[in-house]
């Protein structure tokens, strides 16, 4: 059965992809894009290094715009990122019978709660899968046994997170994004061990 | 890494076992017993049919006794079953670095909530894994693609659920267990497809 794993090139979504493949799903790794900047290239490279198909989900720019305004108003990213993630999941559910992401038991945001999951599965007649089975220790163990990763200062050339286009749009709107998204290190999967 | 999957011979715990094996864990299938009746044989047969090691976890009879009294007082099994399951998880965590069960996103009981999981993982320095990643539709799809199952009226010869010893203890205490555990069909895994 065809499954779409929402994919950033990071460890968690890579683990989800490998797990679903091992369970027999036909996996596409899917990265959302809002038309502002082609931020999907790092994810596409990671997908290739793991020998998965990669697709770009072309979402409406207005989703990015609304989320970015929310983030600028809050001066904090969580609600906007959550809005984007929900919209991306809904979009993917229109094209795939199984939609998965790399959100974990210990994650707070972006993360669908049980009621959102039930609503999504019922409304769209799909299956939704995340990494709620696992805690951070298990994921750390699995990731380090399966993947080679690179770790670099995050920038728009090495990241496919939602953050990249949000930051660019904040700058386009004449503000600085550095308070909201402080400099951080970015881990990207670059192959199997 | 060694993992204990709490195992009844049913579909959910079998799926957990297969998933962990595919992810690289060294899996033991473990069935709890309280010394009243050797109810672990059906689970042992299922484990053998799937080519896994099987172990019996020998728990204190007092756990069964306390849970059975609770169930008789409530005239309803949930709280007693939950008590037993928690005790079994705690016991397994003393012997294995990874403890898993077949509880699912949609299950109500027996099921550890997030706070219990966090407490268990921290106190015992273990990893706990369940099937919270998946909804009932996904589990149904996976189970039917992976396993051969048998379906029979549940009795003490074909079930390794906690229920078997609880029922026997209720009868020993001179009461009928049929109101509390109505007749039902039992699915047991009998091999791979």
PDB file of C-alpha atoms in Angstrom, chain A residues 31-124:
ATOM      1  CA  UNK A  31       8.435  17.529   1.294  1.00  0.00           C
ATOM      2  CA  UNK A  32       6.071  20.486   1.429  1.00  0.00           C
ATOM      3  CA  UNK A  33       6.854  23.637  -0.478  1.00  0.00           C
ATOM      4  CA  UNK A  34       4.991  26.965  -0.674  1.00  0.00           C
ATOM      5  CA  UNK A  35       6.504  28.394  -3.868  1.00  0.00           C
ATOM      6  CA  UNK A  36       8.697  31.029  -2.207  1.00  0.00           C
ATOM      7  CA  UNK A  37      12.011  29.151  -2.302  1.00  0.00           C
ATOM      8  CA  UNK A  38      12.991  25.633  -3.405  1.00  0.00           C
ATOM      9  CA  UNK A  39      13.867  24.463   0.092  1.00  0.00           C
ATOM     10  CA  UNK A  40      13.204  20.816  -0.728  1.00  0.00           C
ATOM     11  CA  UNK A  41      16.635  20.047  -2.227  1.00  0.00           C
ATOM     12  CA  UNK A  42      18.341  18.902   1.006  1.00  0.00           C
ATOM     13  CA  UNK A  43      15.413  16.527   1.706  1.00  0.00           C
ATOM     14  CA  UNK A  44      15.586  15.228  -1.851  1.00  0.00           C
ATOM     15  CA  UNK A  45      19.299  14.460  -1.402  1.00  0.00           C
ATOM     16  CA  UNK A  46      18.616  12.631   1.880  1.00  0.00           C
ATOM     17  CA  UNK A  47      15.823  10.646   0.253  1.00  0.00           C
ATOM     18  CA  UNK A  48      18.151   9.674  -2.584  1.00  0.00           C
ATOM     19  CA  UNK A  49      20.869   8.615  -0.135  1.00  0.00           C
ATOM     20  CA  UNK A  50      18.319   6.222   1.437  1.00  0.00           C
ATOM     21  CA  UNK A  51      17.041   5.021  -1.947  1.00  0.00           C
ATOM     22  CA  UNK A  52      13.477   6.298  -1.564  1.00  0.00           C
ATOM     23  CA  UNK A  53      11.249   8.123  -4.048  1.00  0.00           C
ATOM     24  CA  UNK A  54      10.946  11.826  -3.282  1.00  0.00           C
ATOM     25  CA  UNK A  55       8.006  14.092  -4.117  1.00  0.00           C
ATOM     26  CA  UNK A  56       7.377  17.788  -3.560  1.00  0.00           C
ATOM     27  CA  UNK A  57       3.926  18.703  -2.217  1.00  0.00           C
ATOM     28  CA  UNK A  58       3.082  22.095  -3.712  1.00  0.00           C
ATOM     29  CA  UNK A  59       0.972  23.864  -1.139  1.00  0.00           C
ATOM     30  CA  UNK A  60      -0.761  27.224  -1.458  1.00  0.00           C
ATOM     31  CA  UNK A  61       1.474  30.223  -0.651  1.00  0.00           C
ATOM     32  CA  UNK A  62      -1.371  31.606   1.473  1.00  0.00           C
ATOM     33  CA  UNK A  63      -0.799  28.849   4.067  1.00  0.00           C
ATOM     34  CA  UNK A  64       2.792  30.030   4.494  1.00  0.00           C
ATOM     35  CA  UNK A  65       1.701  33.654   4.564  1.00  0.00           C
ATOM     36  CA  UNK A  66      -0.934  33.096   7.246  1.00  0.00           C
ATOM     37  CA  UNK A  67       1.435  31.028   9.400  1.00  0.00           C
ATOM     38  CA  UNK A  68       4.201  33.616   9.026  1.00  0.00           C
ATOM     39  CA  UNK A  69       1.905  36.456  10.092  1.00  0.00           C
ATOM     40  CA  UNK A  70       0.871  34.383  13.103  1.00  0.00           C
ATOM     41  CA  UNK A  71       4.505  33.728  14.009  1.00  0.00           C
ATOM     42  CA  UNK A  72       5.423  37.421  13.668  1.00  0.00           C
ATOM     43  CA  UNK A  73       2.466  38.431  15.832  1.00  0.00           C
ATOM     44  CA  UNK A  74       3.291  35.816  18.511  1.00  0.00           C
ATOM     45  CA  UNK A  75       7.039  36.441  18.193  1.00  0.00           C
ATOM     46  CA  UNK A  76       7.190  32.658  18.662  1.00  0.00           C
ATOM     47  CA  UNK A  77       7.056  29.902  16.056  1.00  0.00           C
ATOM     48  CA  UNK A  78       4.992  27.067  17.577  1.00  0.00           C
ATOM     49  CA  UNK A  79       1.434  27.992  16.578  1.00  0.00           C
ATOM     50  CA  UNK A  80       2.433  28.895  13.027  1.00  0.00           C
ATOM     51  CA  UNK A  81       4.485  25.740  12.532  1.00  0.00           C
ATOM     52  CA  UNK A  82       1.560  23.720  13.866  1.00  0.00           C
ATOM     53  CA  UNK A  83      -0.811  25.422  11.422  1.00  0.00           C
ATOM     54  CA  UNK A  84       1.511  24.586   8.524  1.00  0.00           C
ATOM     55  CA  UNK A  85       1.970  20.982   9.605  1.00  0.00           C
ATOM     56  CA  UNK A  86      -1.789  20.445   9.916  1.00  0.00           C
ATOM     57  CA  UNK A  87      -2.355  21.892   6.432  1.00  0.00           C
ATOM     58  CA  UNK A  88       0.385  19.706   4.967  1.00  0.00           C
ATOM     59  CA  UNK A  89      -1.081  16.567   6.542  1.00  0.00           C
ATOM     60  CA  UNK A  90      -4.541  17.456   5.203  1.00  0.00           C
ATOM     61  CA  UNK A  91      -3.093  18.065   1.746  1.00  0.00           C
ATOM     62  CA  UNK A  92      -1.185  14.768   1.681  1.00  0.00           C
ATOM     63  CA  UNK A  93      -4.330  12.934   2.813  1.00  0.00           C
ATOM     64  CA  UNK A  94      -6.030  13.978  -0.432  1.00  0.00           C
ATOM     65  CA  UNK A  95      -3.432  12.090  -2.469  1.00  0.00           C
ATOM     66  CA  UNK A  96      -2.327   9.108  -0.364  1.00  0.00           C
ATOM     67  CA  UNK A  97      -4.192   6.324   1.512  1.00  0.00           C
ATOM     68  CA  UNK A  98      -1.518   6.382   4.241  1.00  0.00           C
ATOM     69  CA  UNK A  99       0.079   9.565   5.602  1.00  0.00           C
ATOM     70  CA  UNK A 100       2.910   9.420   8.140  1.00  0.00           C
ATOM     71  CA  UNK A 101       5.209  11.858   9.878  1.00  0.00           C
ATOM     72  CA  UNK A 102       8.175  11.674  12.222  1.00  0.00           C
ATOM     73  CA  UNK A 103       6.486  13.172  15.295  1.00  0.00           C
ATOM     74  CA  UNK A 104       7.387  11.283  18.483  1.00  0.00           C
ATOM     75  CA  UNK A 105       5.824  10.404  21.818  1.00  0.00           C
ATOM     76  CA  UNK A 106       7.836  13.172  23.530  1.00  0.00           C
ATOM     77  CA  UNK A 107       7.230  15.876  20.916  1.00  0.00           C
ATOM     78  CA  UNK A 108       4.991  18.799  21.768  1.00  0.00           C
ATOM     79  CA  UNK A 109       4.667  20.626  18.460  1.00  0.00           C
ATOM     80  CA  UNK A 110       3.983  20.244  15.576  1.00  0.00           C
ATOM     81  CA  UNK A 111       1.973  17.202  16.516  1.00  0.00           C
ATOM     82  CA  UNK A 112      -1.532  15.946  15.855  1.00  0.00           C
ATOM     83  CA  UNK A 113      -3.413  15.002  19.023  1.00  0.00           C
ATOM     84  CA  UNK A 114      -5.628  11.918  19.225  1.00  0.00           C
ATOM     85  CA  UNK A 115      -8.809  13.801  18.335  1.00  0.00           C
ATOM     86  CA  UNK A 116      -7.201  15.407  15.290  1.00  0.00           C
ATOM     87  CA  UNK A 117      -5.926  12.015  14.173  1.00  0.00           C
ATOM     88  CA  UNK A 118      -9.341  10.390  14.556  1.00  0.00           C
ATOM     89  CA  UNK A 119     -11.001  13.245  12.672  1.00  0.00           C
ATOM     90  CA  UNK A 120      -8.413  13.131   9.877  1.00  0.00           C
ATOM     91  CA  UNK A 121      -8.671   9.345   9.444  1.00  0.00           C
ATOM     92  CA  UNK A 122     -12.473   9.440   9.384  1.00  0.00           C
ATOM     93  CA  UNK A 123     -12.981  12.511   7.171  1.00  0.00           C
ATOM     94  CA  UNK A 124     -10.392  11.537   4.574  1.00  0.00           C
TER      95      UNK A 124
END
